[in-house]
PDB file of C-alpha atoms and ligand atoms in Angstrom:
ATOM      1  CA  UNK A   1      25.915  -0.423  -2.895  1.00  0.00           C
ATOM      2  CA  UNK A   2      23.689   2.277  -2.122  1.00  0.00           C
ATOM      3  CA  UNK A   3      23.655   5.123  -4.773  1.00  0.00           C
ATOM      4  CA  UNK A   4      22.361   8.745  -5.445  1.00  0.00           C
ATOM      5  CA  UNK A   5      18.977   9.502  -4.014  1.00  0.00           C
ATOM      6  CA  UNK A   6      16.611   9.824  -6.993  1.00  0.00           C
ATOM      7  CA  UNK A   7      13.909  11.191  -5.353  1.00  0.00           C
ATOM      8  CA  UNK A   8      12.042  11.712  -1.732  1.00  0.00           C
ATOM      9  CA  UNK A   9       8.242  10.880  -1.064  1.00  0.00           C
ATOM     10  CA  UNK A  10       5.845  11.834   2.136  1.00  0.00           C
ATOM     11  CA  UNK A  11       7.153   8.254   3.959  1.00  0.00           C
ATOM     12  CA  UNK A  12      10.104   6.775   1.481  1.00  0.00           C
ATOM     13  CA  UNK A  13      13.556   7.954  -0.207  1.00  0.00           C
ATOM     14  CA  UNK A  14      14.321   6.125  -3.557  1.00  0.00           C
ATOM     15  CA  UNK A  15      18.039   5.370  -3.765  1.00  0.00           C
ATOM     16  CA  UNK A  16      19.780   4.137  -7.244  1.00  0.00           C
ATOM     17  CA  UNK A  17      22.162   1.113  -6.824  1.00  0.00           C
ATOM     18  CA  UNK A  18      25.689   1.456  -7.763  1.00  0.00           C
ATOM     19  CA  UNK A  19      26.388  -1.051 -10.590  1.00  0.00           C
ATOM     20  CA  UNK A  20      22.514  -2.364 -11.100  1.00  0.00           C
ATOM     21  CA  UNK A  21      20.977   0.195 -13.055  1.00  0.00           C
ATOM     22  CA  UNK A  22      17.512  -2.372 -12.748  1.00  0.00           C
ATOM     23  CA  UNK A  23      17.288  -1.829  -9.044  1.00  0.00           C
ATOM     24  CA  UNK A  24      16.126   0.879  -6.167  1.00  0.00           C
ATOM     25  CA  UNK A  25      16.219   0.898  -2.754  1.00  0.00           C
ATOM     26  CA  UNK A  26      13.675   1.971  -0.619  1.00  0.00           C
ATOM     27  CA  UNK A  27      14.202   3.517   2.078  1.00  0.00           C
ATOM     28  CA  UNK A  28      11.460   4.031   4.736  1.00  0.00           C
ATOM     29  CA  UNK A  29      10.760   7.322   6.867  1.00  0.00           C
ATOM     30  CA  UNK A  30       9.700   7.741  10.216  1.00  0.00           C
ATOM     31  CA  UNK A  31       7.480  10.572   8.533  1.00  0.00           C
ATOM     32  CA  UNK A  32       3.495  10.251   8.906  1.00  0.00           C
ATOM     33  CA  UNK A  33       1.264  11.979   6.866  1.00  0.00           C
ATOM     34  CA  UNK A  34      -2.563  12.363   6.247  1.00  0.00           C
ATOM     35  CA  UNK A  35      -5.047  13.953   4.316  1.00  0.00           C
ATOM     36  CA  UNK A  36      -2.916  14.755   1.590  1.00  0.00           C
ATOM     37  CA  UNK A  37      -0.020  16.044   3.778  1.00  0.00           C
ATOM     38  CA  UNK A  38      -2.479  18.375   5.996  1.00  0.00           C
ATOM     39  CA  UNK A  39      -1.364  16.446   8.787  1.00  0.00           C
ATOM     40  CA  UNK A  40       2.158  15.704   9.913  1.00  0.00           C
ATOM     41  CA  UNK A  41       4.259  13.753  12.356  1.00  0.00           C
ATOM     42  CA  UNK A  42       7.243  12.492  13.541  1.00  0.00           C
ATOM     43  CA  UNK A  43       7.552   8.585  14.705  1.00  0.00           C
ATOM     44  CA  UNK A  44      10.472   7.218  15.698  1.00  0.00           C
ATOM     45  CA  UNK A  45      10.383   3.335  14.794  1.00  0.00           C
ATOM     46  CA  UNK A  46       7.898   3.512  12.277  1.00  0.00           C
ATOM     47  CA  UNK A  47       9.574   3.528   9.105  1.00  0.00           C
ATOM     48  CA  UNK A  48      11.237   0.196  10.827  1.00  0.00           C
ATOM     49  CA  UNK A  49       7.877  -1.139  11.095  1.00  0.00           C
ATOM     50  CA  UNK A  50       6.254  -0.269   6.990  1.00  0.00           C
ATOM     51  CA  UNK A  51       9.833  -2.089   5.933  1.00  0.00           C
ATOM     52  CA  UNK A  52       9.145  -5.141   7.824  1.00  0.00           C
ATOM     53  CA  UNK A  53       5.884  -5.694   7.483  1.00  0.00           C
ATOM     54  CA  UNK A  54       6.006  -4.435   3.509  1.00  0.00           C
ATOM     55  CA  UNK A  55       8.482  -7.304   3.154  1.00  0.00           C
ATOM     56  CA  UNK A  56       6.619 -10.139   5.534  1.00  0.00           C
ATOM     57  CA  UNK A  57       3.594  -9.401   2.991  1.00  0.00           C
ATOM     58  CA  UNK A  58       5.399  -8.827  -0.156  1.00  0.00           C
ATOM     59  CA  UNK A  59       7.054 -11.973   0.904  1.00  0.00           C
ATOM     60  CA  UNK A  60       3.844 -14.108   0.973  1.00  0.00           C
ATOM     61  CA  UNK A  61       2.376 -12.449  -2.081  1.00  0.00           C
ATOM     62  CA  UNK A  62       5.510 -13.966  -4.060  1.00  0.00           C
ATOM     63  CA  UNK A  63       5.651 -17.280  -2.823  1.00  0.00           C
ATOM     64  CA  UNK A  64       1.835 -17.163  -4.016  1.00  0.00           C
ATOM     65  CA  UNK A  65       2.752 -16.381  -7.644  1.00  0.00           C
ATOM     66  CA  UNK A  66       1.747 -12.731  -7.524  1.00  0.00           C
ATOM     67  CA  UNK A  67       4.765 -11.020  -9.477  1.00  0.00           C
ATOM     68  CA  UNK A  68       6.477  -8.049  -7.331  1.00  0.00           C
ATOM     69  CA  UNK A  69       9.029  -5.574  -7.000  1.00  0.00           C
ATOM     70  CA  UNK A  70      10.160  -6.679  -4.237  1.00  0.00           C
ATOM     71  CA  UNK A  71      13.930  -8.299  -3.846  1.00  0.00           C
ATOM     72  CA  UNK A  72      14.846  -8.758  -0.449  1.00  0.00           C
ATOM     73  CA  UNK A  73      14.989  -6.053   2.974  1.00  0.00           C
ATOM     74  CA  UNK A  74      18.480  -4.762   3.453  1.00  0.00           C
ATOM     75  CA  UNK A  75      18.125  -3.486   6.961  1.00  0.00           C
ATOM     76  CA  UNK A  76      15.374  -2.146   9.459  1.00  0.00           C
ATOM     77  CA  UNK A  77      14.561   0.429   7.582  1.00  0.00           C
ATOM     78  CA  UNK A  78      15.749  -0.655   3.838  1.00  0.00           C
ATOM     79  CA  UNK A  79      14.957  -2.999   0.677  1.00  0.00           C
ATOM     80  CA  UNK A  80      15.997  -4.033  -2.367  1.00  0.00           C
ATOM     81  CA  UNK A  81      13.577  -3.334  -4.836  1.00  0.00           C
ATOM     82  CA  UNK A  82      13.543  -3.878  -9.244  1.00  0.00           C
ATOM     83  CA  UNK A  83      13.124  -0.645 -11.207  1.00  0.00           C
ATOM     84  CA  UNK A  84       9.755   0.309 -12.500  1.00  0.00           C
ATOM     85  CA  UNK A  85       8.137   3.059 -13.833  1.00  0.00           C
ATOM     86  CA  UNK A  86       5.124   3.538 -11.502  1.00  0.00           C
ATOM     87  CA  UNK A  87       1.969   4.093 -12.940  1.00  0.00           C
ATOM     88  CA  UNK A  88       0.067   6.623 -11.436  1.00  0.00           C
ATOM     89  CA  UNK A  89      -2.988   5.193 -10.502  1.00  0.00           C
ATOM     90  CA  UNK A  90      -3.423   4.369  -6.695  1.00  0.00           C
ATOM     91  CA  UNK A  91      -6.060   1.246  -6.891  1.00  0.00           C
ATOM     92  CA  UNK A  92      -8.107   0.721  -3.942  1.00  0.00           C
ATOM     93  CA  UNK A  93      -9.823  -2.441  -2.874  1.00  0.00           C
ATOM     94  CA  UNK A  94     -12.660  -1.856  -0.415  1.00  0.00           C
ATOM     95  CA  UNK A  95     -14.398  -4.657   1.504  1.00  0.00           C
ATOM     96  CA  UNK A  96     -15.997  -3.236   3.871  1.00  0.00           C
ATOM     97  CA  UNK A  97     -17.060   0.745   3.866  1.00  0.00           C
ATOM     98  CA  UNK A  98     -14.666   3.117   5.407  1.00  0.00           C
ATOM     99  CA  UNK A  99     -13.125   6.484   4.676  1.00  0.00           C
ATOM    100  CA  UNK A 100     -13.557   8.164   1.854  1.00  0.00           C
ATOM    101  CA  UNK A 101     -16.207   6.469   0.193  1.00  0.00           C
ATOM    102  CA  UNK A 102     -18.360   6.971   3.568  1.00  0.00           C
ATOM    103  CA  UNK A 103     -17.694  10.834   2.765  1.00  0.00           C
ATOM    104  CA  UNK A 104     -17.782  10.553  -1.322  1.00  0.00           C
ATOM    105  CA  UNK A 105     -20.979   8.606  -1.350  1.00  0.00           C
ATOM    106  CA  UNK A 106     -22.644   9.129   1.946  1.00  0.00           C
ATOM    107  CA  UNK A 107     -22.366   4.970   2.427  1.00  0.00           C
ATOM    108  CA  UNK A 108     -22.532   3.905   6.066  1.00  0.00           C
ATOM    109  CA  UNK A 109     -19.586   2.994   7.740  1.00  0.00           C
ATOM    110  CA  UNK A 110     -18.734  -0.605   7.805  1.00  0.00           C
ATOM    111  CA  UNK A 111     -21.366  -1.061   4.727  1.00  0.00           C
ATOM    112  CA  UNK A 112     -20.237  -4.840   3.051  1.00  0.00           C
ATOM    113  CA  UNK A 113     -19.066  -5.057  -0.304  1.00  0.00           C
ATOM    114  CA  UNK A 114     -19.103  -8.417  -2.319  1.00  0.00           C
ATOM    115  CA  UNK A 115     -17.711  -8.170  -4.466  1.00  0.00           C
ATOM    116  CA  UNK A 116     -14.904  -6.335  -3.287  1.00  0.00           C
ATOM    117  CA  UNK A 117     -15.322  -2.877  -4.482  1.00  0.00           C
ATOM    118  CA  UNK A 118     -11.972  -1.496  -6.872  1.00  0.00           C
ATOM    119  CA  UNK A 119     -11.397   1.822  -7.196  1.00  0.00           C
ATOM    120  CA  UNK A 120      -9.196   4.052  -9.229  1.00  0.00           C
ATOM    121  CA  UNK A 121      -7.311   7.083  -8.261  1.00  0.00           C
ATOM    122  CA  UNK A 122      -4.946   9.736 -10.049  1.00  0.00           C
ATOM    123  CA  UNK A 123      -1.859  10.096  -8.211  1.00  0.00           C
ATOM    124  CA  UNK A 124      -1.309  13.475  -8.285  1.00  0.00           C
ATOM    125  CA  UNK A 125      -0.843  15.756  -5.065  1.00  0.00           C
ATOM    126  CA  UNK A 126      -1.408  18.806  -6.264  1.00  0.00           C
ATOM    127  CA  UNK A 127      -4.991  17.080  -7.403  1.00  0.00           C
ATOM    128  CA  UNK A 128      -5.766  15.415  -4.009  1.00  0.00           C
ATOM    129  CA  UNK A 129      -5.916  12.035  -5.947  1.00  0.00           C
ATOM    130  CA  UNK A 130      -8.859  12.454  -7.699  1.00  0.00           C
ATOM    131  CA  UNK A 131     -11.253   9.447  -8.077  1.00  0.00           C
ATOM    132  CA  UNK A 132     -11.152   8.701 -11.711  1.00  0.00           C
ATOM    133  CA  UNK A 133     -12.617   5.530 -13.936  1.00  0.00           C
ATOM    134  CA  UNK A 134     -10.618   3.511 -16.532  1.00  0.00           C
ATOM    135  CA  UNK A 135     -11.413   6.162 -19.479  1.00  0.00           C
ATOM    136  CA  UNK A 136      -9.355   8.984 -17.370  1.00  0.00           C
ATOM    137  CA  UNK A 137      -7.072   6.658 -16.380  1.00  0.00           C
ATOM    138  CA  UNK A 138      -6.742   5.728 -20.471  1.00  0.00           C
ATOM    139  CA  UNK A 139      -5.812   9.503 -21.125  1.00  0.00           C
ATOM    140  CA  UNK A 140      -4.161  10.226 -18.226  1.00  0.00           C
ATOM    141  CA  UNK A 141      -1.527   7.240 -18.320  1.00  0.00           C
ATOM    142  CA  UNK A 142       0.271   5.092 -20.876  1.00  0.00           C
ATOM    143  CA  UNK A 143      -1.681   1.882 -20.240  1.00  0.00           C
ATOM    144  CA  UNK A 144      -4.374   0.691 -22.216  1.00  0.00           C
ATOM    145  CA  UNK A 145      -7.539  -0.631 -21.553  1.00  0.00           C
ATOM    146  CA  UNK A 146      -6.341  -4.331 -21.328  1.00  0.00           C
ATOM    147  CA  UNK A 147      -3.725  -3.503 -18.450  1.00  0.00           C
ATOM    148  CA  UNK A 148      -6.035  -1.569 -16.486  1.00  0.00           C
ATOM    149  CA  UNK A 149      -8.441  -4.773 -16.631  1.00  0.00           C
ATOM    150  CA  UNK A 150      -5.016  -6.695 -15.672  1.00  0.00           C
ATOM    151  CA  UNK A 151      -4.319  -4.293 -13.083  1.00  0.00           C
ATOM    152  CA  UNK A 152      -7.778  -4.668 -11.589  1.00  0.00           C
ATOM    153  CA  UNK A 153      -8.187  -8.449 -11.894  1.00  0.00           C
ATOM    154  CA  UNK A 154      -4.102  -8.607 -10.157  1.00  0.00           C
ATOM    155  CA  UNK A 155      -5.968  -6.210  -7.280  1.00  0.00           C
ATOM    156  CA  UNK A 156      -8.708  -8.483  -6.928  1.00  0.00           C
ATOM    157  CA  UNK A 157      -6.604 -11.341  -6.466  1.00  0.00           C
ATOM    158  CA  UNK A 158      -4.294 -10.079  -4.604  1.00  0.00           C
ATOM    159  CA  UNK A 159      -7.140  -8.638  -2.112  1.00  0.00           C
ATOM    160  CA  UNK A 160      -8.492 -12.930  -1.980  1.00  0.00           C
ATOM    161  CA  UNK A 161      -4.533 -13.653  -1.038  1.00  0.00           C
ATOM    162  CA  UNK A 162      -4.809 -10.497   1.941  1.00  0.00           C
ATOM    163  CA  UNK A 163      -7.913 -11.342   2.971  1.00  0.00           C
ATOM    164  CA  UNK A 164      -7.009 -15.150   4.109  1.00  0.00           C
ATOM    165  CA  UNK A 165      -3.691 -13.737   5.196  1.00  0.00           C
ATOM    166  CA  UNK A 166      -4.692 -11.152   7.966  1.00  0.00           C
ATOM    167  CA  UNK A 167      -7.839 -13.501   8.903  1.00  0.00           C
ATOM    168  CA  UNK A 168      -5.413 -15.597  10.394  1.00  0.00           C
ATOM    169  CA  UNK A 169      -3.787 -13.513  12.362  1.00  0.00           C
ATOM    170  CA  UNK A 170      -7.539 -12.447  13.744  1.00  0.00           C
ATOM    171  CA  UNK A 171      -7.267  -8.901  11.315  1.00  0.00           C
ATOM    172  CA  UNK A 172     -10.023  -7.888   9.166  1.00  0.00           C
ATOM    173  CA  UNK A 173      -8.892  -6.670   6.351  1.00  0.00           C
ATOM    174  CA  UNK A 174     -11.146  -3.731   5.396  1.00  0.00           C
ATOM    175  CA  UNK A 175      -9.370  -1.827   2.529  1.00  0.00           C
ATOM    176  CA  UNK A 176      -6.128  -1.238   1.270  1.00  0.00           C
ATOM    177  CA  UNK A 177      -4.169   1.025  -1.754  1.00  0.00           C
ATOM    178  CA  UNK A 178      -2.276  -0.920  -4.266  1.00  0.00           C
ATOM    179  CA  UNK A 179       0.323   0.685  -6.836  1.00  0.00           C
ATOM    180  CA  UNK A 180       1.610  -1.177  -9.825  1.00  0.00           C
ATOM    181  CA  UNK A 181       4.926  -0.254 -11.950  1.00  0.00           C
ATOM    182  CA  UNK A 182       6.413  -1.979 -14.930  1.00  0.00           C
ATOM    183  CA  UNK A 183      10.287  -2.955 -15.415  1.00  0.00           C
ATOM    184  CA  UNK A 184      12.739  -2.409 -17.765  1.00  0.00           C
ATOM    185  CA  UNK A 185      10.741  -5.449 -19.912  1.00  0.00           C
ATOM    186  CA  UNK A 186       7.146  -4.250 -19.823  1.00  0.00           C
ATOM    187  CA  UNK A 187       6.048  -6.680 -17.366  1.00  0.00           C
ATOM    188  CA  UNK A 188       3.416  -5.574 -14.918  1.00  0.00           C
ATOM    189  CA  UNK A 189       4.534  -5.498 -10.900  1.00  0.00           C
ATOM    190  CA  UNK A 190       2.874  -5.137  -7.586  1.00  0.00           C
ATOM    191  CA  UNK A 191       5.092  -1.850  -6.782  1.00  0.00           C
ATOM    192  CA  UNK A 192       5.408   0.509  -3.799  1.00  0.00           C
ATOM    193  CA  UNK A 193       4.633  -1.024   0.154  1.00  0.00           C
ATOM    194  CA  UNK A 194       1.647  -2.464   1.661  1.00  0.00           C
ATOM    195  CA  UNK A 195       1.785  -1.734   5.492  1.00  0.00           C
ATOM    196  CA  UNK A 196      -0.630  -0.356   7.731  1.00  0.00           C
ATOM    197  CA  UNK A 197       0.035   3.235   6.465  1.00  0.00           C
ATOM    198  CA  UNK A 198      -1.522   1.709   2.864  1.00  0.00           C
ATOM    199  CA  UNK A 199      -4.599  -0.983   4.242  1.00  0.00           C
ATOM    200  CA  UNK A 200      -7.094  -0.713   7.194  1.00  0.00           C
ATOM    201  CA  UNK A 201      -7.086  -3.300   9.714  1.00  0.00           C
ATOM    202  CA  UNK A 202      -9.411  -4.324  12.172  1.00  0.00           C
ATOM    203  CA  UNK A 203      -8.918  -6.857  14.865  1.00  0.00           C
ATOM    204  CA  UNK A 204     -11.774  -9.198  13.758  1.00  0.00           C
ATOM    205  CA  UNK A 205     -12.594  -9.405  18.074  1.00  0.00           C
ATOM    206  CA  UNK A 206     -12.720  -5.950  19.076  1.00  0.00           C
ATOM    207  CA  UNK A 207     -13.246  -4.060  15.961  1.00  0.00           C
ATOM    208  CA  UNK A 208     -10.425  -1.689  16.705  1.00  0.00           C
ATOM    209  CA  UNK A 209      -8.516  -0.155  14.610  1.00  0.00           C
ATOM    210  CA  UNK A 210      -4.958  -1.360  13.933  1.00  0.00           C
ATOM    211  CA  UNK A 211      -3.189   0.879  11.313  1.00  0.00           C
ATOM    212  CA  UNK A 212      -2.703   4.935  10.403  1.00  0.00           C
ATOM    213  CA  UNK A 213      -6.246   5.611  11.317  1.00  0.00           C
ATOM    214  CA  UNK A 214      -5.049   5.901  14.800  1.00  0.00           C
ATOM    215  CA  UNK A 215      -3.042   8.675  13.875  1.00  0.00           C
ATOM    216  CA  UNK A 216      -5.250  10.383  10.915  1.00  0.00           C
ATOM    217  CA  UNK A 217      -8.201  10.378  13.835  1.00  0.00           C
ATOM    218  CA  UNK A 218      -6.065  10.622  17.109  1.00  0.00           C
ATOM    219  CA  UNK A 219      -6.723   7.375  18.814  1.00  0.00           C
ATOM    220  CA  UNK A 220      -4.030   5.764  19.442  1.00  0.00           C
ATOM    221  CA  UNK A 221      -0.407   5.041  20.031  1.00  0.00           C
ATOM    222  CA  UNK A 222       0.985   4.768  16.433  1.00  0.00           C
ATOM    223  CA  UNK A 223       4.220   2.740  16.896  1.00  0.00           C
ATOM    224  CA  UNK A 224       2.457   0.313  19.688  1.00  0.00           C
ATOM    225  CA  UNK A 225      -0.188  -0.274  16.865  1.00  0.00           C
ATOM    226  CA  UNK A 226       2.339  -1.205  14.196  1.00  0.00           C
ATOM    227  CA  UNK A 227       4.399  -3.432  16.388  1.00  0.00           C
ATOM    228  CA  UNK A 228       1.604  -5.185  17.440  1.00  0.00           C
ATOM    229  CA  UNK A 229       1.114  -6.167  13.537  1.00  0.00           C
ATOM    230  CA  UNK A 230       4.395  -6.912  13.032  1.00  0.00           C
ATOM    231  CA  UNK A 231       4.264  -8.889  15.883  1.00  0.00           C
ATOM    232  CA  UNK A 232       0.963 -10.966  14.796  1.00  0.00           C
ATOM    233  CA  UNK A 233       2.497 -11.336  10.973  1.00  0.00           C
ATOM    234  CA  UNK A 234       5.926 -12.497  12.671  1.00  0.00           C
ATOM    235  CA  UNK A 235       4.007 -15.391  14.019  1.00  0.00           C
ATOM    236  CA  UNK A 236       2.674 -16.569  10.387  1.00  0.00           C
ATOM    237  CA  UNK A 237       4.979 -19.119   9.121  1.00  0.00           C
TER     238      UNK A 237
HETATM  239  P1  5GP B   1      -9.469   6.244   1.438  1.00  0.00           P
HETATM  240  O1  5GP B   1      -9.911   6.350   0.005  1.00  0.00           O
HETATM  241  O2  5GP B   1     -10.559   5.825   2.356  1.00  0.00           O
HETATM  242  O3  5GP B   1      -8.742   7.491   1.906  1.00  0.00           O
HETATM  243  O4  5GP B   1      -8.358   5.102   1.477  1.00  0.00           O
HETATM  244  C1  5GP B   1      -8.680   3.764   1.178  1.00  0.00           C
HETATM  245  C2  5GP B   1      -7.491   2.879   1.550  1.00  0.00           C
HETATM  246  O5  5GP B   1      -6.390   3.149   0.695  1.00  0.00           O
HETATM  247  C3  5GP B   1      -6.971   3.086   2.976  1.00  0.00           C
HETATM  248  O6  5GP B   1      -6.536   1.849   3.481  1.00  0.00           O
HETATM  249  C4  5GP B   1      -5.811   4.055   2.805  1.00  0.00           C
HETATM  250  O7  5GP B   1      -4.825   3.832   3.789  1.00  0.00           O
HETATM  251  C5  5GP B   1      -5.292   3.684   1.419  1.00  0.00           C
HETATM  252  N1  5GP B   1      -4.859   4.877   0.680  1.00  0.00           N
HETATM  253  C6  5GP B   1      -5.533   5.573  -0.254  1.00  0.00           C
HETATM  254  N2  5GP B   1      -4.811   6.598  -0.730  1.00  0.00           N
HETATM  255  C7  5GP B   1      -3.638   6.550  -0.083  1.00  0.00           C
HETATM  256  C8  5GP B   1      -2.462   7.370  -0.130  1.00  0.00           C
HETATM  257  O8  5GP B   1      -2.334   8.329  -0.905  1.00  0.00           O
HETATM  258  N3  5GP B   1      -1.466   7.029   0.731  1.00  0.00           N
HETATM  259  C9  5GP B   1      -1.569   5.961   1.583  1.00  0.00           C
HETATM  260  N4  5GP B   1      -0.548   5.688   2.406  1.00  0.00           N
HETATM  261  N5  5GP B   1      -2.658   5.168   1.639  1.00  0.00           N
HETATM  262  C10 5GP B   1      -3.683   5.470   0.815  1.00  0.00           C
END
């Protein structure tokens, strides 16, 4: 049974579980933010769609052998999650050019990288989630330099697994934010949600885009964008 909130991010709430002291549930906002909370918004719906479509991918990650937090969904809006101290390190995989790095490094827009690019970020608000490499992220966490290569090599693979996944349901998967946490045991988990708020997609026809962008650049309907996702994902068997 759902227990005491333990603590409230920009799009979940963490809940303890009554009688599993190993477990969490997530619960997912209808909250949008971007640019480091700059920008704000209300959608009704969408914390429906991040839990569904968190748990369609999560789903297929597992049943590929990539080890995960992830339990089972509860509800709409809810899932069962195990425990794990989150390390804070956002890792993005970039396969094609977009966002910040177009800004950071002046690369063009839509600028192919193979291999995938992985990058490492400090997850600290108050910082903006500075870009950092695997010496900061040495000092500035409790991992040492043979998880971060297993962190990076788990991104990697887990970006081959996306990348086959959205192709076939005609998405291009362009980049996407990966956090990793470990359990009561040590052992290292795919953590957190990966949903359109965390990856950008691009329907591999007409190019456009198909996750938070629409909101962090005002072009388009959020909550039509995610259902039309869930909708493709809910077709893959
Ligand atoms: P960028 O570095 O271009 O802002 O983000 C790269 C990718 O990682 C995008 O798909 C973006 O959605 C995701 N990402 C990076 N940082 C965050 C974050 O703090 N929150 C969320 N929701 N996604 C992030």
């Amino acid at each position: 049974m759902k227990g005491d909130l333990l603590y409230e991010g920009k799009a979940k709430k963490v809940f303890l579980v009554e009688g599993d002291s190993q477990a969490l549930i997530l619960s997912y906002k209808n909250d949008a933010t971007a640019f480091n909370g700059k920008k704000k918004a209300n959608f009704i719906g969408k914390g429906k769609y991040n839990n569904l479509i968190t748990a369609k991918i999560f789903d297929y990650l597992h049943r590929k052998g990539i080890k995960t937090h992830f339990q089972k969904s509860l509800n709409d809006t809810e899932q069962l999650v195990t425990k794990t101290t989150i390390i804070p390190v956002e890792v993005v995989v970039r396969n094609v050019a977009a966002g910040s790095i177009t800004k950071r490094l002046g690369i063009k827009e839509k600028t192919v990288f193979s291999p995938p690019l992985v990058e490492l970020f400090y997850k600290n608000d108050d910082l903006s989630d500075p870009l950092i490499n695997e010496e900061h992220a040495r000092i500035l966490t409790n991992v040492d330099p043979f998880e971060i290569e297993q962190i990076k090599e788990a991104a990697r693979a887990i970006n081959d697994l996306l990348l086959a996944f959205f192709q076939s349901v005609n998405l291009q998967l362009a980049d996407f934010k990966l956090e990793f946490g470990k359990d009561a045991k040590g052992n290292l988990l795919l953590a957190d949600e990966i949903s359109p708020d965390t990856c950008r997609l691009w329907d591999m026809e007409t190019g456009e885009k198909m996750d938070k962008d629409v909101f962090r650049e005002d072009i388009g309907d959020l909550i039509e964008t995610y259902d039309a996702i869930l909708q493709r994902l809910e077709a893959v068997k």
